[in-house]
JSON list of C-alpha atoms and ligand atoms in Angstrom, two decimals:
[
{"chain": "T", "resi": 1, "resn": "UNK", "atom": "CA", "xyz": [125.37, 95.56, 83.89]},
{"chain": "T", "resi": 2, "resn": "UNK", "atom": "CA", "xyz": [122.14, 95.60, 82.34]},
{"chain": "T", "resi": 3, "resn": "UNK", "atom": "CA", "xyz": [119.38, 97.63, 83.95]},
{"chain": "T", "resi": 4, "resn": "UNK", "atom": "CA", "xyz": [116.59, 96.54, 85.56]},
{"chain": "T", "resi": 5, "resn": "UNK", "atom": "CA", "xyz": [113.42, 98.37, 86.04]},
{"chain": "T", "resi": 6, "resn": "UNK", "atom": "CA", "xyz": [110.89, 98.36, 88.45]},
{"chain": "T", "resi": 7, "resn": "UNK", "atom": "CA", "xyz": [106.69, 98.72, 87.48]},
{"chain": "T", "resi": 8, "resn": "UNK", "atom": "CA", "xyz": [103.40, 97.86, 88.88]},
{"chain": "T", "resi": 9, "resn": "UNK", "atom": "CA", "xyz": [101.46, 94.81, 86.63]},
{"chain": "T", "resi": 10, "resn": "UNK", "atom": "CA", "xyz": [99.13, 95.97, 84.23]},
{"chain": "T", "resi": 11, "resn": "UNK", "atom": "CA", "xyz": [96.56, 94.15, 82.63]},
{"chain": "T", "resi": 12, "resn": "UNK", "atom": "CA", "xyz": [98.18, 93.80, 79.26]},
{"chain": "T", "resi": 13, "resn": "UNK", "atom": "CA", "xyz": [100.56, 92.02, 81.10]},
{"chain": "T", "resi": 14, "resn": "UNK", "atom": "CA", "xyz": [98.46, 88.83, 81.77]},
{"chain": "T", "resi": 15, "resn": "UNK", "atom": "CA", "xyz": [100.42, 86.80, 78.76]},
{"chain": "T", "resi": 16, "resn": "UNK", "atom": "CA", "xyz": [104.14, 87.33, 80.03]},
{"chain": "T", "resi": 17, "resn": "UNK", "atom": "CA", "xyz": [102.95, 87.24, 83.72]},
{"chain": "T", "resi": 18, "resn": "UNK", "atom": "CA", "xyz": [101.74, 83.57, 82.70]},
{"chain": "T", "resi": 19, "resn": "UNK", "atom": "CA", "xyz": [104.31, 82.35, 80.66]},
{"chain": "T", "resi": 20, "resn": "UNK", "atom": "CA", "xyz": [107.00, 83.56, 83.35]},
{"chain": "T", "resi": 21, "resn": "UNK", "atom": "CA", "xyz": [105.60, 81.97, 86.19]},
{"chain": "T", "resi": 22, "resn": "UNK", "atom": "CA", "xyz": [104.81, 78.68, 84.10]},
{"chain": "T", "resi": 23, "resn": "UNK", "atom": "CA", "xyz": [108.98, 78.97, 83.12]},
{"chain": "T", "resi": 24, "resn": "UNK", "atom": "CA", "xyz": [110.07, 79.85, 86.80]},
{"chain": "T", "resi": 25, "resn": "UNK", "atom": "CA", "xyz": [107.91, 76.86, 88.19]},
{"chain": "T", "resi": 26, "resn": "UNK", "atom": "CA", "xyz": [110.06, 74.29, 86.37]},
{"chain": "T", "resi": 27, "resn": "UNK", "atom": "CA", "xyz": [113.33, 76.42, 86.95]},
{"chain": "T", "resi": 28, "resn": "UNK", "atom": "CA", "xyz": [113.40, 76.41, 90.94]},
{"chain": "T", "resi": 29, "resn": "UNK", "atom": "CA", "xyz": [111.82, 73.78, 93.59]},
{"chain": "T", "resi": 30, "resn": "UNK", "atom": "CA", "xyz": [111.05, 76.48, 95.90]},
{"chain": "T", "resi": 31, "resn": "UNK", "atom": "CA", "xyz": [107.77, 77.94, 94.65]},
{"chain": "T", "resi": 32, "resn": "UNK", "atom": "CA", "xyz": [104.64, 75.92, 95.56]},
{"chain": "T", "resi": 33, "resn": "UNK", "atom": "CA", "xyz": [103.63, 75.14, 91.56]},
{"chain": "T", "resi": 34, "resn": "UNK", "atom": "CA", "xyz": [105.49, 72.92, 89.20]},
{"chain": "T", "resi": 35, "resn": "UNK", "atom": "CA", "xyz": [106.52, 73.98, 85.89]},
{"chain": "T", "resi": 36, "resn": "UNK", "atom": "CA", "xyz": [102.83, 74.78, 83.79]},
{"chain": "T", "resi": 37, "resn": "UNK", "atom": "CA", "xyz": [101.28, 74.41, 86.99]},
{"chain": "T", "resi": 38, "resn": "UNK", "atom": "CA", "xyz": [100.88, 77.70, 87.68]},
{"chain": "T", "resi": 39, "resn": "UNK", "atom": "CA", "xyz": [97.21, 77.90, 88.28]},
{"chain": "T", "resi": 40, "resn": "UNK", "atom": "CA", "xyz": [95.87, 80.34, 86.37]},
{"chain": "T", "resi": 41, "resn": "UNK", "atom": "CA", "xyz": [95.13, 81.09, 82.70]},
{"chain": "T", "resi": 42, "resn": "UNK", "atom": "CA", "xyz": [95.87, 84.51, 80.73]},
{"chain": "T", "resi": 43, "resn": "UNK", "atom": "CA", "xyz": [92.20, 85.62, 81.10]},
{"chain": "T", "resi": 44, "resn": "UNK", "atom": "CA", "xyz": [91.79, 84.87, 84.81]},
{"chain": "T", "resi": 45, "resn": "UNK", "atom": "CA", "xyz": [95.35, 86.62, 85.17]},
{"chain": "T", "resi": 46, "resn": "UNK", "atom": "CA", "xyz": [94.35, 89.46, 83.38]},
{"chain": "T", "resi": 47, "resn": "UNK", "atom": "CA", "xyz": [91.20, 89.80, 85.76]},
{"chain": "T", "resi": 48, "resn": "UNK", "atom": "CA", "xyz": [93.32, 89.49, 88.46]},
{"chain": "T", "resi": 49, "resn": "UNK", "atom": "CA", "xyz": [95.61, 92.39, 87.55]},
{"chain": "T", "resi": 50, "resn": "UNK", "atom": "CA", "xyz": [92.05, 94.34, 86.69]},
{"chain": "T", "resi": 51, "resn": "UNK", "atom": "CA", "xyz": [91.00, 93.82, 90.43]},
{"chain": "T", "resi": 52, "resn": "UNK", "atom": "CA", "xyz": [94.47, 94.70, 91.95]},
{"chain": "T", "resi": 53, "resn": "UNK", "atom": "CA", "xyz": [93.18, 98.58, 90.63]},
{"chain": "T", "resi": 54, "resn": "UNK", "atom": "CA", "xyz": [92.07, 100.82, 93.55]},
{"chain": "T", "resi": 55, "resn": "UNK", "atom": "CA", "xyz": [93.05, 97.77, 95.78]},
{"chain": "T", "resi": 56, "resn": "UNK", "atom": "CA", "xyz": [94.95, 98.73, 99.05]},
{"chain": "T", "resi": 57, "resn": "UNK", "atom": "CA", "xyz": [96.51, 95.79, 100.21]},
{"chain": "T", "resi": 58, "resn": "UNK", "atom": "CA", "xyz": [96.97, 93.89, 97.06]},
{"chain": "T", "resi": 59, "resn": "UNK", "atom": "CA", "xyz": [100.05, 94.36, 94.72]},
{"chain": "T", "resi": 60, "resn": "UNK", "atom": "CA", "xyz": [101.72, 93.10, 91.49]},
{"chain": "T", "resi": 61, "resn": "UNK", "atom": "CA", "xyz": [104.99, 94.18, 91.06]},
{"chain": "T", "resi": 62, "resn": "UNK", "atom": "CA", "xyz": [107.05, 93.30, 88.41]},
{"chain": "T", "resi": 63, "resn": "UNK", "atom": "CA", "xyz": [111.27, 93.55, 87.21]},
{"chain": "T", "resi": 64, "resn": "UNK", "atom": "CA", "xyz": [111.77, 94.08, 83.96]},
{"chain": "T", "resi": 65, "resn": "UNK", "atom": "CA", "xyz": [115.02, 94.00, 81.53]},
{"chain": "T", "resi": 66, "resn": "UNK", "atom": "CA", "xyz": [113.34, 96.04, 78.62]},
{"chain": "T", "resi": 67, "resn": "UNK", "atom": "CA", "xyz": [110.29, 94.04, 77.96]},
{"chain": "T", "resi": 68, "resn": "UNK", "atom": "CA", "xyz": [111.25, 91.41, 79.64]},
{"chain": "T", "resi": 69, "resn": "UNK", "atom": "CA", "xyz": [109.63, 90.20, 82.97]},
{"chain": "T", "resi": 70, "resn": "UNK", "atom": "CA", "xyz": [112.69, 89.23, 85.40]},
{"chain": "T", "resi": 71, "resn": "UNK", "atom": "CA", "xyz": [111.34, 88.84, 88.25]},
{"chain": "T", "resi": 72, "resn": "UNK", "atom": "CA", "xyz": [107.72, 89.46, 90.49]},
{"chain": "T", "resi": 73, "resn": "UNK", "atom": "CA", "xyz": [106.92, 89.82, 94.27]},
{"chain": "T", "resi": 74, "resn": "UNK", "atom": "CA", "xyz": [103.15, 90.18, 94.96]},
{"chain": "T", "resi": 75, "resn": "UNK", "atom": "CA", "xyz": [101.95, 91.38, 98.36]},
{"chain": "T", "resi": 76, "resn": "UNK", "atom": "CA", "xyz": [97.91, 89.48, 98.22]},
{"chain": "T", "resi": 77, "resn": "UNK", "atom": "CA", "xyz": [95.42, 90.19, 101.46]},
{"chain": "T", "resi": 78, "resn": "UNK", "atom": "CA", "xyz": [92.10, 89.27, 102.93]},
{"chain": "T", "resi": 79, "resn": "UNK", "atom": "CA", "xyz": [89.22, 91.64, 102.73]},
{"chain": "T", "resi": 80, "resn": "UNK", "atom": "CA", "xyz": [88.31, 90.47, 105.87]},
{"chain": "T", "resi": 81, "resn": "UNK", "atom": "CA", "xyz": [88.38, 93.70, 108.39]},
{"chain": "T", "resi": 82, "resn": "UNK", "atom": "CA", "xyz": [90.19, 91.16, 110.74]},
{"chain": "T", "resi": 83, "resn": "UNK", "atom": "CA", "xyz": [92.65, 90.03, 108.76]},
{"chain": "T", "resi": 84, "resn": "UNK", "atom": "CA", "xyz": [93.10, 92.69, 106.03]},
{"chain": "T", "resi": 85, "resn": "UNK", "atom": "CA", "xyz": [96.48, 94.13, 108.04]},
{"chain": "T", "resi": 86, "resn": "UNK", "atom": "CA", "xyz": [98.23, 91.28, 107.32]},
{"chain": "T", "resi": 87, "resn": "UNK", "atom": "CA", "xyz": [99.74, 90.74, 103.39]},
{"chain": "T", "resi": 88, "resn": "UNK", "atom": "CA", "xyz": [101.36, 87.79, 102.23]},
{"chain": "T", "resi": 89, "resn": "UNK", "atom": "CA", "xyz": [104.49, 88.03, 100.10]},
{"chain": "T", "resi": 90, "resn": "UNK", "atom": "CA", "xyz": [105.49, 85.65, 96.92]},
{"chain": "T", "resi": 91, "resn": "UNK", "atom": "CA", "xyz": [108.42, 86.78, 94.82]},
{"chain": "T", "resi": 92, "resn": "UNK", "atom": "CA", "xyz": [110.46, 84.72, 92.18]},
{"chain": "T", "resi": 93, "resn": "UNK", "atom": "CA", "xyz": [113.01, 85.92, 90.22]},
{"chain": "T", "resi": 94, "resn": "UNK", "atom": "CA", "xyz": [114.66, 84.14, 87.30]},
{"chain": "T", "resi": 95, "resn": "UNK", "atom": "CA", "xyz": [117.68, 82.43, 87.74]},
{"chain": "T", "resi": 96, "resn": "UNK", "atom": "CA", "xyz": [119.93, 84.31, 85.36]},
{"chain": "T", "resi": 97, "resn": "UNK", "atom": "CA", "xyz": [119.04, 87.63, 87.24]},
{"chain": "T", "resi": 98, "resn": "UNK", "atom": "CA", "xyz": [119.37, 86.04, 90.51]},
{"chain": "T", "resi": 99, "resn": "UNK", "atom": "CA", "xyz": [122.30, 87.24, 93.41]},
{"chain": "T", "resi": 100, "resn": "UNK", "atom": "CA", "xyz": [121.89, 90.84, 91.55]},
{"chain": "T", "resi": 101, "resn": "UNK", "atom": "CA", "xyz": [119.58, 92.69, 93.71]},
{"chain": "T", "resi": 102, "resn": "UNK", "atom": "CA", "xyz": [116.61, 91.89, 92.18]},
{"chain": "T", "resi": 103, "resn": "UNK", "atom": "CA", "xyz": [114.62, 90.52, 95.07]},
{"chain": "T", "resi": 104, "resn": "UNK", "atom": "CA", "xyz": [115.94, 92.78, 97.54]},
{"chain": "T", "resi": 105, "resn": "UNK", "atom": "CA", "xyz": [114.44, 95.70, 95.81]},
{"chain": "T", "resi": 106, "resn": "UNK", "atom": "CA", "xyz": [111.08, 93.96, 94.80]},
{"chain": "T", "resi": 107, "resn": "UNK", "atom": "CA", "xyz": [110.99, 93.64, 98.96]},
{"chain": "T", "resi": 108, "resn": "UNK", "atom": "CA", "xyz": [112.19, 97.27, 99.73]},
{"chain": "T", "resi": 109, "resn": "UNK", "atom": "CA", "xyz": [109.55, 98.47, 97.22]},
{"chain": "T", "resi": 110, "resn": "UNK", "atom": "CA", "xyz": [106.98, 96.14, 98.16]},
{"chain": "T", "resi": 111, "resn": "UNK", "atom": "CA", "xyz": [107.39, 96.68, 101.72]},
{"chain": "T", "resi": 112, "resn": "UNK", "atom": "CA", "xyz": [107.75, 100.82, 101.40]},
{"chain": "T", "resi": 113, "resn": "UNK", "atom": "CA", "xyz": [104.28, 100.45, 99.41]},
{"chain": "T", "resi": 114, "resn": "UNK", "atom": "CA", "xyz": [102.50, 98.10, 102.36]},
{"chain": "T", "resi": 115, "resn": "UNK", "atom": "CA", "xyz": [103.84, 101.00, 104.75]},
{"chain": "T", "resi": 116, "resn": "UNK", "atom": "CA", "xyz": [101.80, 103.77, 103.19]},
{"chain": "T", "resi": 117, "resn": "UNK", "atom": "CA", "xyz": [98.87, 101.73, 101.86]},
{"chain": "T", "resi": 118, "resn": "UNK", "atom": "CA", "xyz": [97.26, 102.90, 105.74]},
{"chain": "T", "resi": 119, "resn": "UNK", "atom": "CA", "xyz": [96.08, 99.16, 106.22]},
{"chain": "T", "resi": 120, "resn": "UNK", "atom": "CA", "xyz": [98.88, 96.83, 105.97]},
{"chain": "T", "resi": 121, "resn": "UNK", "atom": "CA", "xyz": [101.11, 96.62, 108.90]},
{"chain": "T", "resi": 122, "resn": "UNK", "atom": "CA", "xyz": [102.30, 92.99, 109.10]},
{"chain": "T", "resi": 123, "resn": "UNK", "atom": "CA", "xyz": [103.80, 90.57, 105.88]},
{"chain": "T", "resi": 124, "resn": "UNK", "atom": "CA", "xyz": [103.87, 87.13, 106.48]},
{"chain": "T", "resi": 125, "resn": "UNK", "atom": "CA", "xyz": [104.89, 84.13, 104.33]},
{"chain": "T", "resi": 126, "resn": "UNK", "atom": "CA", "xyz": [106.13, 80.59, 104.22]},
{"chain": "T", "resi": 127, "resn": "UNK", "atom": "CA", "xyz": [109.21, 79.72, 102.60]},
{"chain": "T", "resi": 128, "resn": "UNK", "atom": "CA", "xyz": [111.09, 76.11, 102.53]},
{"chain": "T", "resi": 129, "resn": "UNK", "atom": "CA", "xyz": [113.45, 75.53, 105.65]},
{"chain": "T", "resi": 130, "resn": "UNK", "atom": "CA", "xyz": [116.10, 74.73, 103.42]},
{"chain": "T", "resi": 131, "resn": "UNK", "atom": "CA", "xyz": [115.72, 77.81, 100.99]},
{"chain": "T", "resi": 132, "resn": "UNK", "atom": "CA", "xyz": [118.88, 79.49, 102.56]},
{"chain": "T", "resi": 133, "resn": "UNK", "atom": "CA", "xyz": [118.96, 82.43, 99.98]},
{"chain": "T", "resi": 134, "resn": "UNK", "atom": "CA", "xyz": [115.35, 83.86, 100.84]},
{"chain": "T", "resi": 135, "resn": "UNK", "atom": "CA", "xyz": [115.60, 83.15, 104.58]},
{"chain": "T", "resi": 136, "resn": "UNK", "atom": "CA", "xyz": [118.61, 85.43, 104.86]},
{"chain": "T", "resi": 137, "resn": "UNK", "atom": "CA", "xyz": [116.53, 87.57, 101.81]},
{"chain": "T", "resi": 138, "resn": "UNK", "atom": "CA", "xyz": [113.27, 87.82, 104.26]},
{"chain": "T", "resi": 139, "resn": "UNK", "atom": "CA", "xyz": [115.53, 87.76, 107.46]},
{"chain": "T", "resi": 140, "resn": "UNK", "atom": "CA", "xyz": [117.67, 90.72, 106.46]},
{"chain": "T", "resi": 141, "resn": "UNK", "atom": "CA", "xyz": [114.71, 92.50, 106.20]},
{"chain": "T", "resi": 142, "resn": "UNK", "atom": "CA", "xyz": [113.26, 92.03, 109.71]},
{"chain": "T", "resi": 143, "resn": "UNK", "atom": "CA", "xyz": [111.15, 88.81, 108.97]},
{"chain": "T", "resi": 144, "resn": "UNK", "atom": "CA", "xyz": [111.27, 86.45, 112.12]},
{"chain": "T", "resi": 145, "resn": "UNK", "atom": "CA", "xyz": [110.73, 82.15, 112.15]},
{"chain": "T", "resi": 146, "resn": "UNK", "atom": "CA", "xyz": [107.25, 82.22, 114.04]},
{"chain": "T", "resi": 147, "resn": "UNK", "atom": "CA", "xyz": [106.76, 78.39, 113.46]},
{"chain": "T", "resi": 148, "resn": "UNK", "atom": "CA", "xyz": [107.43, 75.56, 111.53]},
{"chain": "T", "resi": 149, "resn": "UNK", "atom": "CA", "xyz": [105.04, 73.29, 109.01]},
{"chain": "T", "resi": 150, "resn": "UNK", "atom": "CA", "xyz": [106.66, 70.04, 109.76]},
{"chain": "T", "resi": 151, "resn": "UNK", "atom": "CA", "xyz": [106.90, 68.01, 106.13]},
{"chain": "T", "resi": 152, "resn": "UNK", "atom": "CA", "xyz": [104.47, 70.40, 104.56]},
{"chain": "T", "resi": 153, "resn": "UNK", "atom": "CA", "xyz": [106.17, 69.74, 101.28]},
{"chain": "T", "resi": 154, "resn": "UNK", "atom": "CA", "xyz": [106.78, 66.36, 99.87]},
{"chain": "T", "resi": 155, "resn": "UNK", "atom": "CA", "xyz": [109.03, 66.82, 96.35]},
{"chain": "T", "resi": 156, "resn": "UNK", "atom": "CA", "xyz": [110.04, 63.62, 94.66]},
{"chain": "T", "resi": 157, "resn": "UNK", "atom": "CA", "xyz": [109.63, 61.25, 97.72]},
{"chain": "T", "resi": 158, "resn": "UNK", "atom": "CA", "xyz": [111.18, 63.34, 100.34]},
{"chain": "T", "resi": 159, "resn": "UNK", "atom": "CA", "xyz": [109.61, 65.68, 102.55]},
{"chain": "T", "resi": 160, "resn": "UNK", "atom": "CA", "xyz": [110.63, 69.60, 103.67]},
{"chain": "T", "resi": 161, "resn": "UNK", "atom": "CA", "xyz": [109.58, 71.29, 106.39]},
{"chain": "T", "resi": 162, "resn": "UNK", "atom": "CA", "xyz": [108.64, 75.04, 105.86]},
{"chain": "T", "resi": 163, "resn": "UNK", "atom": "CA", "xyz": [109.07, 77.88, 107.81]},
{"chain": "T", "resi": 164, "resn": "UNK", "atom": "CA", "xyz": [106.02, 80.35, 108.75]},
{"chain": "T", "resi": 165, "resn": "UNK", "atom": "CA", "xyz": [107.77, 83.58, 108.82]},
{"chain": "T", "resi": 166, "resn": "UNK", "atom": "CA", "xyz": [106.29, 87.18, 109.55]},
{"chain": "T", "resi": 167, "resn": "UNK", "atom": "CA", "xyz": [107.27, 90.72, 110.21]},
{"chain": "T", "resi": 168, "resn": "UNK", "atom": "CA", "xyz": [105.70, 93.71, 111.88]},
{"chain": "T", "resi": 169, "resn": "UNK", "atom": "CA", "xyz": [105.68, 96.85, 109.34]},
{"chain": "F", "resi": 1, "resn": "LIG", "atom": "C1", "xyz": [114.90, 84.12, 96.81]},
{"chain": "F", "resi": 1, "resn": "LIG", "atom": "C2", "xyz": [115.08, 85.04, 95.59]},
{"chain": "F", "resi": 1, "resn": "LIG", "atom": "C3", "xyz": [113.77, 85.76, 95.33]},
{"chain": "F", "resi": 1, "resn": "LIG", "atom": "C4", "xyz": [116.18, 86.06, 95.89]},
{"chain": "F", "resi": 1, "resn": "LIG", "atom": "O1", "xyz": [116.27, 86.94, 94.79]},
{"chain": "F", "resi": 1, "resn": "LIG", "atom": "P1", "xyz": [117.67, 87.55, 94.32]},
{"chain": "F", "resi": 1, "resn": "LIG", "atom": "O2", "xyz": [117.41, 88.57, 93.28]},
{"chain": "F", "resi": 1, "resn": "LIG", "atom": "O3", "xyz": [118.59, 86.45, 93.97]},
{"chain": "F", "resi": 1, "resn": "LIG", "atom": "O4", "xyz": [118.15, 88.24, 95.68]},
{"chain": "F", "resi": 1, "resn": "LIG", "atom": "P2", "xyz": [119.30, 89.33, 95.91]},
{"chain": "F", "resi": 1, "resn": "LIG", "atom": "O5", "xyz": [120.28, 89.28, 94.79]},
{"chain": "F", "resi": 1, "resn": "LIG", "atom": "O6", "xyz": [118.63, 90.62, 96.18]},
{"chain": "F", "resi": 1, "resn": "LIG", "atom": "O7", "xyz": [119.99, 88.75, 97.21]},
{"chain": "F", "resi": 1, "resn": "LIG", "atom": "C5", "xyz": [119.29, 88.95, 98.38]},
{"chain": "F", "resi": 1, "resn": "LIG", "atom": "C6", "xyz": [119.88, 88.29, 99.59]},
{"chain": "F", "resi": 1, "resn": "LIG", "atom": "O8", "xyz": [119.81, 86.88, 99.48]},
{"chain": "F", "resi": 1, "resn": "LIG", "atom": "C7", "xyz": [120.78, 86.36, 100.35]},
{"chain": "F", "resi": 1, "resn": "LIG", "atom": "N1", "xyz": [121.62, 85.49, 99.55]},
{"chain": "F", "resi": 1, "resn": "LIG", "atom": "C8", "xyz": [121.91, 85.55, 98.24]},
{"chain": "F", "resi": 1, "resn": "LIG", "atom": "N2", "xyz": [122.71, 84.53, 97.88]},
{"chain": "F", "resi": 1, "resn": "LIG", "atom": "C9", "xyz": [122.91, 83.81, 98.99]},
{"chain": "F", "resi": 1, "resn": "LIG", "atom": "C10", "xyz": [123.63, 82.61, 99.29]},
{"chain": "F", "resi": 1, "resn": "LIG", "atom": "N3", "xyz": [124.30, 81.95, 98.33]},
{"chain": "F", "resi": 1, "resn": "LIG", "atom": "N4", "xyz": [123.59, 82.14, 100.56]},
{"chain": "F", "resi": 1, "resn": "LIG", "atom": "C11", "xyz": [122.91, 82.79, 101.52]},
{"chain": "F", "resi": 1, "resn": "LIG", "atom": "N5", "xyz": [122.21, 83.93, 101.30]},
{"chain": "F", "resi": 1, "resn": "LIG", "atom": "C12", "xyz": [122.21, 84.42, 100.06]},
{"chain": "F", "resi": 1, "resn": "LIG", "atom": "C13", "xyz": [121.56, 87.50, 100.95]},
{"chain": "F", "resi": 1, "resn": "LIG", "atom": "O9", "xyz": [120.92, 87.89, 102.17]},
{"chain": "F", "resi": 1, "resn": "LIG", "atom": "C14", "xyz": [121.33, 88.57, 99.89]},
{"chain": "F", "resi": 1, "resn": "LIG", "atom": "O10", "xyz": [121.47, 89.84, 100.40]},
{"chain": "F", "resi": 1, "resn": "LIG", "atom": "P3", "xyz": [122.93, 90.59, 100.31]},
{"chain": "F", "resi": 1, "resn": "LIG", "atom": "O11", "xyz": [123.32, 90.54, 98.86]},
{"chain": "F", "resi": 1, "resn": "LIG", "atom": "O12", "xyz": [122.62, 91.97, 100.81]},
{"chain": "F", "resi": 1, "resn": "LIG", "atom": "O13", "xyz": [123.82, 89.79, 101.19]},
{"chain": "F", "resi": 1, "resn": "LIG", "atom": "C15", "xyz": [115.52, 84.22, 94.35]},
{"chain": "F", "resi": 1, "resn": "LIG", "atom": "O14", "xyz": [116.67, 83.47, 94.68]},
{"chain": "F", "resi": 1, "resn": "LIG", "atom": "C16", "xyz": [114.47, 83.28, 93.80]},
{"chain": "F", "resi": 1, "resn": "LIG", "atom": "O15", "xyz": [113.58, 83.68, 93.05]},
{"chain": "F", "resi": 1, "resn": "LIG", "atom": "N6", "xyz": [114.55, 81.99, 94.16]},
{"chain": "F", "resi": 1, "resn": "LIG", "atom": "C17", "xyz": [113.66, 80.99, 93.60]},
{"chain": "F", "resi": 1, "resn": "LIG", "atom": "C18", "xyz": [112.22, 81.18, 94.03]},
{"chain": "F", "resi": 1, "resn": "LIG", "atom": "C19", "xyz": [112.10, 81.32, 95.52]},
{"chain": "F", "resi": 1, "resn": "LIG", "atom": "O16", "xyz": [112.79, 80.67, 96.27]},
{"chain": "F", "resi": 1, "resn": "LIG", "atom": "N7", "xyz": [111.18, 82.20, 95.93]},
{"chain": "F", "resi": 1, "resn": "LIG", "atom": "C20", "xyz": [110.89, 82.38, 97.33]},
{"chain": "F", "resi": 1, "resn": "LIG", "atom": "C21", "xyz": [109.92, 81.35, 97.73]},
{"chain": "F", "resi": 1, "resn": "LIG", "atom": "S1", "xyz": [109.45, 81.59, 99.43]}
]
């Protein structure tokens, strides 16, 4: 079994960060960006990653086979003082590391960080209704439904609803 390790972003990063999510977009229906629609560029990215340095309650963390990138779960927050306690969480990992533990460690670590960052104490996100795999993902780790987005996504004619789904930390 190969082994996968486990590493905040760094700038130098920007390029694979890019090209991964671009890949991942066209490999699953579940994120919110197509394949090359991830929205930003390799400079932009790599500005991003520079401002996620000394940032409390904003993370990029990424899986890695060797140099690699497998898989990444972000944690990305307000600076608003009223809503800076509450993160919300992306992850994606690629389908050939999938059912292998991947995302339930990029959530354990994630979540372990957002406990100790002192700010942070609720995650929220919104995943597809019908994304079974990451409901049970977010729901074995505490998550709860709050609310549904009737038909928030429409995909090739047809529309999803997605669930609004949040935990206390
Ligand atoms: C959702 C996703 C991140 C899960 O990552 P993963 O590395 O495959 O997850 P794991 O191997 O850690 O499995 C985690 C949990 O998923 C659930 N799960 C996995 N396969 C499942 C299946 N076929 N049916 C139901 N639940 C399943 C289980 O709760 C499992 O935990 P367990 O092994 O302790 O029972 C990954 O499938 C993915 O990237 N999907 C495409 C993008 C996406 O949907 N992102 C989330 C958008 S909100």
């Amino acid at each position: 079994m190969v082994k996968i390790t486990y590493r905040r972003a760094m700038e130098s990063d920007a390029e694979k960060i890019v090209a991964f999510y671009n890949y991942v977009g066209g490999e699953t229906s579940y994120l919110s960006f197509e394949k090359d629609e991830y929205p930003m560029d390799v400079k932009a990215q790599a500005e991003s990653i520079r401002g996620l340095e000394d940032n409390m309650t904003n993370i990029m963390l990424l899986a890695m086979d060797g140099e690699e990138i497998v898989g990444i779960a972000t944690i990305s927050s307000s600076h608003k003082i009223k809503a800076r306690h509450d993160g919300e969480l992306g992850i994606v990992v690629a389908k050939k590391y999938q059912g292998q533990g991947v995302g339930t460690e990029l959530i354990r670590q994630l979540t372990e960080w957002a406990k100790g960052n002192g700010i942070t104490r609720r995650i929220s996100l919104d995943t597809r209704a019908d994304n079974v795999k990451a409901v049970e993902l977010y729901m074995k780790f505490g998550f709860i439904v709050e609310g549904c987005r009737r038909n928030a996504t429409l995909l090739d004619g047809k529309y999803y609803d997605l669930y609004v789904m949040g935990m206390m930390i």
